[in-house]
Coordinates of C-alpha atoms in Angstrom, one line a residue:
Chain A
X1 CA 110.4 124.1 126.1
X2 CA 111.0 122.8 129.9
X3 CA 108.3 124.1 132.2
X4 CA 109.1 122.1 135.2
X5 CA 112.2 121.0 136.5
X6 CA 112.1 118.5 139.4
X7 CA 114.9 119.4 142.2
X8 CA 116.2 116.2 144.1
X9 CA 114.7 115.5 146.9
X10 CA 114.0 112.3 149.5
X11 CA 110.9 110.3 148.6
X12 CA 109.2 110.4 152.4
X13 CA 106.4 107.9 151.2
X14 CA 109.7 105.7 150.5
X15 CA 110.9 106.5 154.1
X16 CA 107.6 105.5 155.2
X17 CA 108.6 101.3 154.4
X18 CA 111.2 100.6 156.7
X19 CA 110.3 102.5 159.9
X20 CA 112.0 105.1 161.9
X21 CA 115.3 104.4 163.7
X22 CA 114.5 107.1 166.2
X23 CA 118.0 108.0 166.7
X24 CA 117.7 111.8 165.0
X25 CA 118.0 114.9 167.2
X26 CA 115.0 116.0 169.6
X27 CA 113.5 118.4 167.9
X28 CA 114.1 121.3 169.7
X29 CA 117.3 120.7 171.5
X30 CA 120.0 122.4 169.8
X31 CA 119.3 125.8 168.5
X32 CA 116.0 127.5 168.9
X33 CA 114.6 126.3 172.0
X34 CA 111.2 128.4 171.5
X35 CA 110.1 127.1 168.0
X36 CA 109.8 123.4 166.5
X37 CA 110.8 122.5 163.2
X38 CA 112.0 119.7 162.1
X39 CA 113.0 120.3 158.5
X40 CA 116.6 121.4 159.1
X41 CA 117.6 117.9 161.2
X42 CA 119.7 115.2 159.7
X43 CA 118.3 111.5 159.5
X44 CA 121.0 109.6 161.6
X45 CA 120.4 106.3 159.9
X46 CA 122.4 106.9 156.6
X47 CA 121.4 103.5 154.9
X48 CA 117.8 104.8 155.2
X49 CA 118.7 107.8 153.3
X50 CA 116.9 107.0 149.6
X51 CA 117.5 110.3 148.0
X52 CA 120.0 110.0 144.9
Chain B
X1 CA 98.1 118.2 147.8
X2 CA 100.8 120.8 146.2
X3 CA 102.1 124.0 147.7
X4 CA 102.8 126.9 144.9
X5 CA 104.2 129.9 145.9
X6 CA 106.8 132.5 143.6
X7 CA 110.1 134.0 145.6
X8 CA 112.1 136.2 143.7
X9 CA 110.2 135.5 140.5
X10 CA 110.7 131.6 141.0
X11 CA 107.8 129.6 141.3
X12 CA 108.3 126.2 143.7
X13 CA 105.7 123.8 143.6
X14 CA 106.2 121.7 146.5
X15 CA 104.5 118.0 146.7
X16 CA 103.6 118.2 150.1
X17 CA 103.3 114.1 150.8
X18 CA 106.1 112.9 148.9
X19 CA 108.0 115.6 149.8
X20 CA 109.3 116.4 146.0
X21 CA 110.0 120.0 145.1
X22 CA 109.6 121.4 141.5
X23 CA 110.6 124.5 140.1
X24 CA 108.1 125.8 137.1
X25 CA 106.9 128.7 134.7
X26 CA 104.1 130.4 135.3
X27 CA 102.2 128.7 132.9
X28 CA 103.1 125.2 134.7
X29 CA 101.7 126.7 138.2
X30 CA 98.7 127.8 136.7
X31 CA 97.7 124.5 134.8
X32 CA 99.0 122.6 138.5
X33 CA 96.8 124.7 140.1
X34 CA 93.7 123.3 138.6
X35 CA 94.7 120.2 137.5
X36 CA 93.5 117.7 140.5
X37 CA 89.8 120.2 140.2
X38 CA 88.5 119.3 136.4
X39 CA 88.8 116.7 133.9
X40 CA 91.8 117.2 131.4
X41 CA 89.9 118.9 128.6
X42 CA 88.7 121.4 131.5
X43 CA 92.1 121.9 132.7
X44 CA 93.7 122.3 129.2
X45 CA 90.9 124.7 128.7
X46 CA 91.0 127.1 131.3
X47 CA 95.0 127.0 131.1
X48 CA 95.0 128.6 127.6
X49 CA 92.6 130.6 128.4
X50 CA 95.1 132.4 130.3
X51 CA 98.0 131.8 128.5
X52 CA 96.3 131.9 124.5
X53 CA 99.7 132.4 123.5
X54 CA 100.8 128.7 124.0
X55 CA 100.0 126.6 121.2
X56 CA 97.4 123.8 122.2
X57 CA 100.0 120.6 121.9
X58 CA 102.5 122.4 124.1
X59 CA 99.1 122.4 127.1
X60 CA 98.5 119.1 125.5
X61 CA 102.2 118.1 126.5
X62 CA 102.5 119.6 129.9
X63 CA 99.3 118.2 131.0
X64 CA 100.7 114.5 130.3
X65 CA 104.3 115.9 132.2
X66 CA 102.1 116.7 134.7
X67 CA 100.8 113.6 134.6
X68 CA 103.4 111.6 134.5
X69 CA 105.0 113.4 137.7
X70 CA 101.3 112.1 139.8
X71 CA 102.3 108.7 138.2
X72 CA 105.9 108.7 139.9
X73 CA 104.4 109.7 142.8
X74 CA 105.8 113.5 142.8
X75 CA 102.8 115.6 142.1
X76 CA 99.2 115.6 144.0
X77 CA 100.2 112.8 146.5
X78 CA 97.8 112.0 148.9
X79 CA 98.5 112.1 152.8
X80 CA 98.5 108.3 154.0
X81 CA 100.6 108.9 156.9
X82 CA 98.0 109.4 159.3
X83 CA 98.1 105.4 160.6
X84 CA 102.1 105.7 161.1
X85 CA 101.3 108.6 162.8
X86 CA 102.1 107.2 166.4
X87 CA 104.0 104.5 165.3
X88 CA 107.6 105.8 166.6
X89 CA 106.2 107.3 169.6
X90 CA 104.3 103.4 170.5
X91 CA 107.5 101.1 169.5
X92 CA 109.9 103.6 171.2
X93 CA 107.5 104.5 174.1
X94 CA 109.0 105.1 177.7
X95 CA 112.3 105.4 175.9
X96 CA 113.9 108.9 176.6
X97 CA 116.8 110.2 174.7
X98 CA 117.4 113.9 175.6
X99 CA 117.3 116.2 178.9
X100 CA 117.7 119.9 179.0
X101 CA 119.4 119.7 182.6
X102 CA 118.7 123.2 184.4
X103 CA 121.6 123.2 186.1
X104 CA 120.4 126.9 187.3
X105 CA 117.6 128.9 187.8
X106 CA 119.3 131.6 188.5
X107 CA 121.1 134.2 186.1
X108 CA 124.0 136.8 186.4
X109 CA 122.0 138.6 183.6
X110 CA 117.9 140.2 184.3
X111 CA 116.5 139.6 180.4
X112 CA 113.2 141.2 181.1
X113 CA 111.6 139.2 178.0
X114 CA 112.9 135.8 179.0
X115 CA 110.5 132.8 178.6
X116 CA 112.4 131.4 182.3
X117 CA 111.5 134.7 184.3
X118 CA 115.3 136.1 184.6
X119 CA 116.1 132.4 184.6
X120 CA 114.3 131.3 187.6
X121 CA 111.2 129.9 185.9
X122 CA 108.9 132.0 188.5
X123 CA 110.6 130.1 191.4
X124 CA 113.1 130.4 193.4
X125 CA 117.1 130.7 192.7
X126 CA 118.1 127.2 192.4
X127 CA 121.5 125.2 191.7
X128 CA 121.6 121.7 190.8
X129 CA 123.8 119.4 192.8
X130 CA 126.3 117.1 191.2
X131 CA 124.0 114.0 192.9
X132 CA 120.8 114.8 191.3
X133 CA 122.8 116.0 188.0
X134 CA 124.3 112.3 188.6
X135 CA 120.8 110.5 188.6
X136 CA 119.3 112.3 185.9
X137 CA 122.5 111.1 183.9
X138 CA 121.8 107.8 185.3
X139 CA 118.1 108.4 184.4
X140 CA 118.3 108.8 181.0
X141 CA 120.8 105.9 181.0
X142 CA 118.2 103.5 182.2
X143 CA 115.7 104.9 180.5
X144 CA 117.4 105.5 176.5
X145 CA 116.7 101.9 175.5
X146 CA 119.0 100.1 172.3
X147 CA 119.2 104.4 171.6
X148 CA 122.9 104.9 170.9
X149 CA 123.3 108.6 170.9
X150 CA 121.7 111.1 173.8
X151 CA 121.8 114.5 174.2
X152 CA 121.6 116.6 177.0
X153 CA 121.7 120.5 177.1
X154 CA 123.2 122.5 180.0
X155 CA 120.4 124.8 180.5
X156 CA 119.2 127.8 182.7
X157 CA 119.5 130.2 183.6
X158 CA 123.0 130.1 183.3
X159 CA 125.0 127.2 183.5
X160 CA 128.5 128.5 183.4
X161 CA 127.1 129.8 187.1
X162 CA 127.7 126.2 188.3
X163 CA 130.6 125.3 186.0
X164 CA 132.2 122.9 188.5
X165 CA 128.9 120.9 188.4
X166 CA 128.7 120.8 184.6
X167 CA 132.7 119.9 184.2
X168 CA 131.8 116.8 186.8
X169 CA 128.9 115.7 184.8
X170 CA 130.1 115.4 181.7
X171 CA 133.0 113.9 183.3
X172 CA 130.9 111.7 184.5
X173 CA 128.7 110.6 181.4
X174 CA 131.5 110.1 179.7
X175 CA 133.1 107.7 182.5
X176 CA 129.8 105.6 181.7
X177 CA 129.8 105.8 177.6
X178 CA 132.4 102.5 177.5
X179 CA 130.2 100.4 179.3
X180 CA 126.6 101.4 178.6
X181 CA 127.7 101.9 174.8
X182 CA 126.2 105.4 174.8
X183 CA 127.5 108.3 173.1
X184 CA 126.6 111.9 175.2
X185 CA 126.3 114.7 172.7
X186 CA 126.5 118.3 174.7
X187 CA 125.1 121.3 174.0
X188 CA 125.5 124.7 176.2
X189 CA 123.3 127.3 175.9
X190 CA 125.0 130.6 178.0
X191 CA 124.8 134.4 177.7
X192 CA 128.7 134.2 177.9
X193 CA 128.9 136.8 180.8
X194 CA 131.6 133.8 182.3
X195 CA 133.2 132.6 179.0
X196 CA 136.5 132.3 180.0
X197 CA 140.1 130.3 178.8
X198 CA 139.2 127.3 180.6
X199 CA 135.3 127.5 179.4
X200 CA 136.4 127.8 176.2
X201 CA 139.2 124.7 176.2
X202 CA 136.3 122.6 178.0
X203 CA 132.7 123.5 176.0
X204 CA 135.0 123.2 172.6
X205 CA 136.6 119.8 173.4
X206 CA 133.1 118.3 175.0
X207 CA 130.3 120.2 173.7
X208 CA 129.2 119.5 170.1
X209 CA 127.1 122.3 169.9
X210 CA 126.7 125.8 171.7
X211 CA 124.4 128.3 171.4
X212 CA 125.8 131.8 172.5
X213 CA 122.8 134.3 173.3
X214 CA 124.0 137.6 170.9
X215 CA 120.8 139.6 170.1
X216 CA 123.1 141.7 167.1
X217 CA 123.5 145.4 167.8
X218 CA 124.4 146.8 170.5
X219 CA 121.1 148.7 171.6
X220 CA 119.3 145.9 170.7
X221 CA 121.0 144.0 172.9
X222 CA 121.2 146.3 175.4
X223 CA 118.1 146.7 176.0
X224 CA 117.1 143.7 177.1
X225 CA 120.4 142.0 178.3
X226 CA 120.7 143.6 181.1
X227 CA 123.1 142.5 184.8
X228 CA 121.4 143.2 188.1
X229 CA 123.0 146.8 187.8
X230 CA 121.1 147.6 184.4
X231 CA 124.3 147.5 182.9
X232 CA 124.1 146.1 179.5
X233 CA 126.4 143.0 178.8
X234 CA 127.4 143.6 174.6
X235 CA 130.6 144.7 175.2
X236 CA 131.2 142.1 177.9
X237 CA 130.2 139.1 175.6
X238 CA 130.5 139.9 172.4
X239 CA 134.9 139.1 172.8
X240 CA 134.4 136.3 174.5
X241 CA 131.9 134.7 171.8
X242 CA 134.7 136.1 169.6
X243 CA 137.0 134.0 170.7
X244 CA 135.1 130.8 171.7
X245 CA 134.4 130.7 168.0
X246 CA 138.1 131.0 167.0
X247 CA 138.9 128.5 168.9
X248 CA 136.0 125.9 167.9
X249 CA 137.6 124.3 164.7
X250 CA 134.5 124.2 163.0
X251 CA 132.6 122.7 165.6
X252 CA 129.0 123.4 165.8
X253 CA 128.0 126.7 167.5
X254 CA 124.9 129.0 167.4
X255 CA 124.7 132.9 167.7
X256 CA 121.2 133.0 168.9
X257 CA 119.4 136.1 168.9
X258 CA 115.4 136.9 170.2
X259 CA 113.8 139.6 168.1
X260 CA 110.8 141.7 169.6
X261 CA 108.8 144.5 168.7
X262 CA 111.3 146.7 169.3
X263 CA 113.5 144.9 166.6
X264 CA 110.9 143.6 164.2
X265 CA 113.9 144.4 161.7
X266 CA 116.1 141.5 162.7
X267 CA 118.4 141.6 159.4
X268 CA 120.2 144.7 160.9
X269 CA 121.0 142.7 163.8
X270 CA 121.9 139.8 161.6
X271 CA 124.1 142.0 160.0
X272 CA 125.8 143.0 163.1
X273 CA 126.4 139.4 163.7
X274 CA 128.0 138.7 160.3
X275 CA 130.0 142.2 160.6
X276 CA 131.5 140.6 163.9
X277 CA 132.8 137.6 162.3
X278 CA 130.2 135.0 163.1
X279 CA 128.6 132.7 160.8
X280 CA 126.3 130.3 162.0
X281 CA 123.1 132.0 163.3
X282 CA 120.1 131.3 164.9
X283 CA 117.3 134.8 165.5
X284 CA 114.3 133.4 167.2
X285 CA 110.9 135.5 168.1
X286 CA 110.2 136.1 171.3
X287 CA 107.9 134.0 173.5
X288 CA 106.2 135.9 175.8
X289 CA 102.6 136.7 176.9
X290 CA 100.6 138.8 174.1
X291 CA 100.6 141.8 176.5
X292 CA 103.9 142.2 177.1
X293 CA 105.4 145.6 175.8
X294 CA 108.0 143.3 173.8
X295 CA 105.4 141.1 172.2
X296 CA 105.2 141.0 168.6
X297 CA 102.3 142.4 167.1
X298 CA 99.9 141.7 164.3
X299 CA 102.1 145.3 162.9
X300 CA 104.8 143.6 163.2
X301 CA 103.9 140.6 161.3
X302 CA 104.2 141.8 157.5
X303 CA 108.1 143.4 158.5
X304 CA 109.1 140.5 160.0
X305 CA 108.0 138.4 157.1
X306 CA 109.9 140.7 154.5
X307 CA 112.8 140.3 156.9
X308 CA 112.8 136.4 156.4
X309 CA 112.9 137.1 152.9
X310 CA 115.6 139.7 152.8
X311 CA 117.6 137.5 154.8
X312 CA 117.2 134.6 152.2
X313 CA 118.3 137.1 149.8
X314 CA 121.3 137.7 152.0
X315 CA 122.3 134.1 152.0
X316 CA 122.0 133.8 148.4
X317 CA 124.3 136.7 147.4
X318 CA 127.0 135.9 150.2
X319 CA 127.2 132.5 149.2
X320 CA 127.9 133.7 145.4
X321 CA 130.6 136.2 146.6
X322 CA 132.3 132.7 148.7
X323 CA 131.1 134.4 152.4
X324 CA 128.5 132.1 152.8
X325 CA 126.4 131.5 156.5
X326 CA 123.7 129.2 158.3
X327 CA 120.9 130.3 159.4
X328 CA 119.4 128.0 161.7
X329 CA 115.9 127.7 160.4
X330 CA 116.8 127.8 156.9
X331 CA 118.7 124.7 157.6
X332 CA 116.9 122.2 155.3
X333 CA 118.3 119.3 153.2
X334 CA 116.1 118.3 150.8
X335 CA 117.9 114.9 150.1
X336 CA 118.8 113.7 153.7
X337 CA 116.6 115.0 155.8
X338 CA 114.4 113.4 158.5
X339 CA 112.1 110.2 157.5
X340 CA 108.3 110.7 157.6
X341 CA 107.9 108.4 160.9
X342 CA 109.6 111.8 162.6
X343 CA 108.2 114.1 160.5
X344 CA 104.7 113.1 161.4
X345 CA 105.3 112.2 165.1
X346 CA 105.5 115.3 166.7
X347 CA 108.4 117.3 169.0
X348 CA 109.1 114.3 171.0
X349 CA 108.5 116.8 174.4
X350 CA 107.1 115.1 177.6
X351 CA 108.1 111.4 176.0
X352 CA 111.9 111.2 174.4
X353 CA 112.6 115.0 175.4
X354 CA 112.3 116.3 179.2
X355 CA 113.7 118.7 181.5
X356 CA 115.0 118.6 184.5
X357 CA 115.0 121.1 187.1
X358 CA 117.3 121.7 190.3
X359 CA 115.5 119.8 192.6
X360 CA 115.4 116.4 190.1
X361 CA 111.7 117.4 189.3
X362 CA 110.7 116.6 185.2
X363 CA 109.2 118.5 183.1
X364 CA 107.9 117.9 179.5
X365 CA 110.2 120.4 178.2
X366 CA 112.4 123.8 179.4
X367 CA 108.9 125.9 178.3
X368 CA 107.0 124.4 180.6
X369 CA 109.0 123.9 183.8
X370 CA 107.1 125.4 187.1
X371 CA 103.6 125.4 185.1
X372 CA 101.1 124.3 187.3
X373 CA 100.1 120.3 186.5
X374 CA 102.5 119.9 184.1
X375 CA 105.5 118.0 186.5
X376 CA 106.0 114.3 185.4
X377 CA 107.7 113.2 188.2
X378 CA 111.3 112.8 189.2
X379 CA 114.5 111.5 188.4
X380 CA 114.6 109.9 191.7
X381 CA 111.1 108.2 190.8
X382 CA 110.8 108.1 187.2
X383 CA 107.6 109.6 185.5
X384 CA 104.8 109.2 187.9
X385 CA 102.4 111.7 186.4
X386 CA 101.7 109.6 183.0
X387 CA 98.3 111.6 182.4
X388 CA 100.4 114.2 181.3
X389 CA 102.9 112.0 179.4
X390 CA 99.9 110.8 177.8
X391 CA 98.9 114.0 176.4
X392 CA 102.3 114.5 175.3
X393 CA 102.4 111.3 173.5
X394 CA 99.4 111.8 171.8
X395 CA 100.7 114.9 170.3
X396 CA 101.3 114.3 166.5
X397 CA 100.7 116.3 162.7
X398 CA 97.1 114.0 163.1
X399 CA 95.9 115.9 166.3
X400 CA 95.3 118.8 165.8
X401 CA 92.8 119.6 163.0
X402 CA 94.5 123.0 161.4
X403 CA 97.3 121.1 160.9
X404 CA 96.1 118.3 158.9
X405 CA 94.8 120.5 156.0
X406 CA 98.8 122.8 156.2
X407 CA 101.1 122.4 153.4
X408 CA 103.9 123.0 156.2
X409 CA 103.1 119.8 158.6
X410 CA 105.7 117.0 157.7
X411 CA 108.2 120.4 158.3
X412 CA 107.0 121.3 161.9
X413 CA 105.9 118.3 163.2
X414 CA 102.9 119.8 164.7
X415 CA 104.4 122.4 165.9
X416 CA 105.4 123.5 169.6
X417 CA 103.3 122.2 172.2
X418 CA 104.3 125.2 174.7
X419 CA 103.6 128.2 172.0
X420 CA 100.2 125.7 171.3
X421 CA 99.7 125.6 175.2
X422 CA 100.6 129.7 176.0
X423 CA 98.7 130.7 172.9
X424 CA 95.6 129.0 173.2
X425 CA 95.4 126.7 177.1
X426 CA 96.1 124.0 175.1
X427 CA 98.7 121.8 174.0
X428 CA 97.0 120.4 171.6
X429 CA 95.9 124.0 170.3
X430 CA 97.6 126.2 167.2
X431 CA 99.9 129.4 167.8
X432 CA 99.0 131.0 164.7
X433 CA 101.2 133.8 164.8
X434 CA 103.9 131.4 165.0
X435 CA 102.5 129.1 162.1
X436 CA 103.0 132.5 160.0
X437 CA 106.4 132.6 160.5
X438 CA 106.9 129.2 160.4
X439 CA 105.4 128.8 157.0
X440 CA 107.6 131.8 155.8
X441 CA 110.6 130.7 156.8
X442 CA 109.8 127.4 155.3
X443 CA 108.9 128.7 151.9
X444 CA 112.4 131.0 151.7
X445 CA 114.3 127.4 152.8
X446 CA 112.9 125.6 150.0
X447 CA 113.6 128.3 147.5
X448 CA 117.2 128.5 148.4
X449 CA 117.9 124.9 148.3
X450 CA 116.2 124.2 145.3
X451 CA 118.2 127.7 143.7
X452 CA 120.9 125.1 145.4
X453 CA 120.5 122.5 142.5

């Protein structure tokens, strides 16, 4: 019987080896303007993207 | 650490470090739950004590899945950021890659709950000439580094008040892309009182995002978006928005609401936004002192949190029935999303992110222009005031020390230094109210993209 099932996901102590670009979005720029979050931007550098 | 919660009878255990998210039984929450706290007989133990329906092998056997999860590095991870922690910020450090240019403080509308003070950020009405919109473009330019892409938002106020002066910008910028091998990405933020044919031919062919200010129905809208007459501005905007969408061909757009306590039931106004054809949405709490009449209130707090929720719901079922929509917050890709050197680095405001008002003066972001000690300097003289850059830079998920214990840190960043700084005098403070909702919305964007998979 499965009791866990592991969604996938990007390994962030992976991103952690090669450094950040820097080139993503400001945090706040586009949409909200009054809150931060960070969860819902795109990493711009697609080679550093690990996730299968 | 792990992060278990249930929505809608799933349980998500989130990895908080590596970032890996898990779907499980009760019975797998309860054993993760104690499993980093006693040694494996313990655990195995006080598991079947609760569940004494589960043979022992079947514990036995979780407990080495369990296990074997730590050992990949997807279960109980331990936080070893903390080092990289300023390490973007330091190697990228007087390099600037975004301005909210407030082309206006002034506004054809009177929001009595806007953050800006009817646009005019407790000053005076203000335009920005095309010079000084010139040098900050030159500015950021000079100032952006081997960074390729940089944004800039046309910000107020309302910028479609000096239209002219935002055509002959981004005319402008782009005149300079070839040469400085920059790309400008544009973003308008307007309360579409002056959306018209040519403002929609010129924000969809140069603006790769805009966020139209639509707080859902009509009363709620109403009541706040008011003219200079009183005269609410619904039935004014809401064709115009109509159209500008129509005519976008997919390109990036926002309906952006602000919810207060008078609308602490936001998915009726979500609705309204959904009934009027739109799709990509953005409904933000107000910012506002905590006595303002349109503050949200500690009341307020359980509705709104059962609205994030329903509103999940929403998304779920309209996306099975092929009508499927964005909410902005609930915007999270699990798989490509940012790298931990940004999650861990802070908002960026005051360093790569800063605003600049009419006059050329710089701010560390649009929340805190005309605040008292907070200008940096100019665009005519760069950043002079680097106490408060400083600060700024020092900002991170390691500063402050509520954060570093939060299963929600490597999704906020830290958090916003101007809800921090209005909440509490400090930047480096916590706005708990809005951690609440944060959290919240964080949990219902997990759940849906892991339902996703």
């Amino acid at each position: 019987m499965e009791h866990i099932r592991t969604v996938s996901t990007r390994d962030l102590c992976e991103s952690a080896k090669n450094g950040g670009c820097g080139e993503c979005q400001t945090s706040c720029q586009s949409a909200c303007k009054t809150s931060c979050g960070i969860a819902n931007q795109q990493c711009e550098n697609k080679d550093d993207t690990d996730a299968e | 650490m792990i992060h278990s919660y249930s929505f809608d009878g799933v349980n998500v255990l989130l990895d908080v470090c590596s970032g890996a998210v898990h779907v499980c039984d009760d019975l797998c929450a309860d054993m993760a739950a104690i499993y980093t706290d006693f040694p494996r007989g313990e655990v195995v133990f006080r598991t079947a004590q609760k569940h004494p329906e589960v043979p022992e092998n079947e514990l036995e056997e979780l407990y080495d899945a369990l296990t074997g999860l730590k050992d990949a590095g997807q279960l109980f991870t331990p936080d070893t950021f903390e080092p990289i922690a300023g390490e973007l910020k330091d190697r990228t450090a007087g390099v600037v890659k975004a301005l909210c240019l407030h082309v206006a403080h002034t506004c054809n509308l009177t929001c009595a709950y806007c953050f800006a003070g009817q646009g005019r950020y407790h000053g005076r009405d203000a335009v920005m000439s095309f010079e000084t919109g010139k040098r900050a473009l030159d500015f950021l330019i000079e100032n952006s580094g081997t960074r390729r892409n940089l944004e800039v938002d046309f910000f107020g106020g309302e910028p479609l008040m000096v239209f002219d002066t935002v055509k002959h910008l981004v005319s402008y910028a782009r005149s300079r892309e070839k040469e400085t091998g920059k790309n400008f990405r544009f973003t308008l933020t307007t309360n579409g009182m002056l959306i018209d044919d040519e403002v929609i031919d010129f924000v969809n062919r140069e603006c790769s995002n805009v966020v139209l200010s639509l707080d859902g129905r009509k009363e709620i809208h109403d009541r706040y978006r008011v003219d200079r007459s009183g005269r609410g501005s619904w039935d004014i905007v809401v064709p115009k928005f109509q159209k500008l969408v129509a005519a976008r061909g997919g390109k990036n757009y926002y309906i952006r609401g602000t919810f207060t306590h008078h609308n602490p039931d936001f998915l009726k106004d979500v609705q309204v936004m959904l009934d009027l054809g739109f799709d990509s949405l953005s409904m933000e709490p107000v910012v506002c002192a905590p006595d303002d009449p349109c503050a949200l209130t500690d009341e307020d707090m359980p509705v709104v949190l059962e609205q994030y929720e329903a509103l999940a719901r929403l998304m779920k079922r309209r996306a099975a029935e092929g009508r499927p929509f964005t909410f902005y917050h609930y915007m999270i890709d699990l798989r490509g999303g940012p790298c931990v050197y940004k999650r861990v680095s802070g908002c960026g405001s005051g360093t790569e992110y800063m605003a600049v008002t009419p006059s050329g003066d710089l701010y560390p972001c649009h929340q805190f222009v005309g605040e008292p000690g907070f200008r940096l300097g100019s665009v005519f003289g760069g950043v002079e005031n680097t106490a408060v850059r400083d600060k700024f830079a020092s900002c991170n998920v390691y500063a402050r020390e509520k954060c570093r214990s939060c299963w929600a840190r490597l999704y906020c960043s830290g958090g916003c230094a101007a809800n921090a700084y209005h909440a509490t005098g400090s930047v480096l403070g916590v706005y708990d109210y809005g951690c609440e909702l944060f959290k919240k919305r964080m949990e219902c964007a997990i759940a849906l993209a892991a339902s996703e998979q």
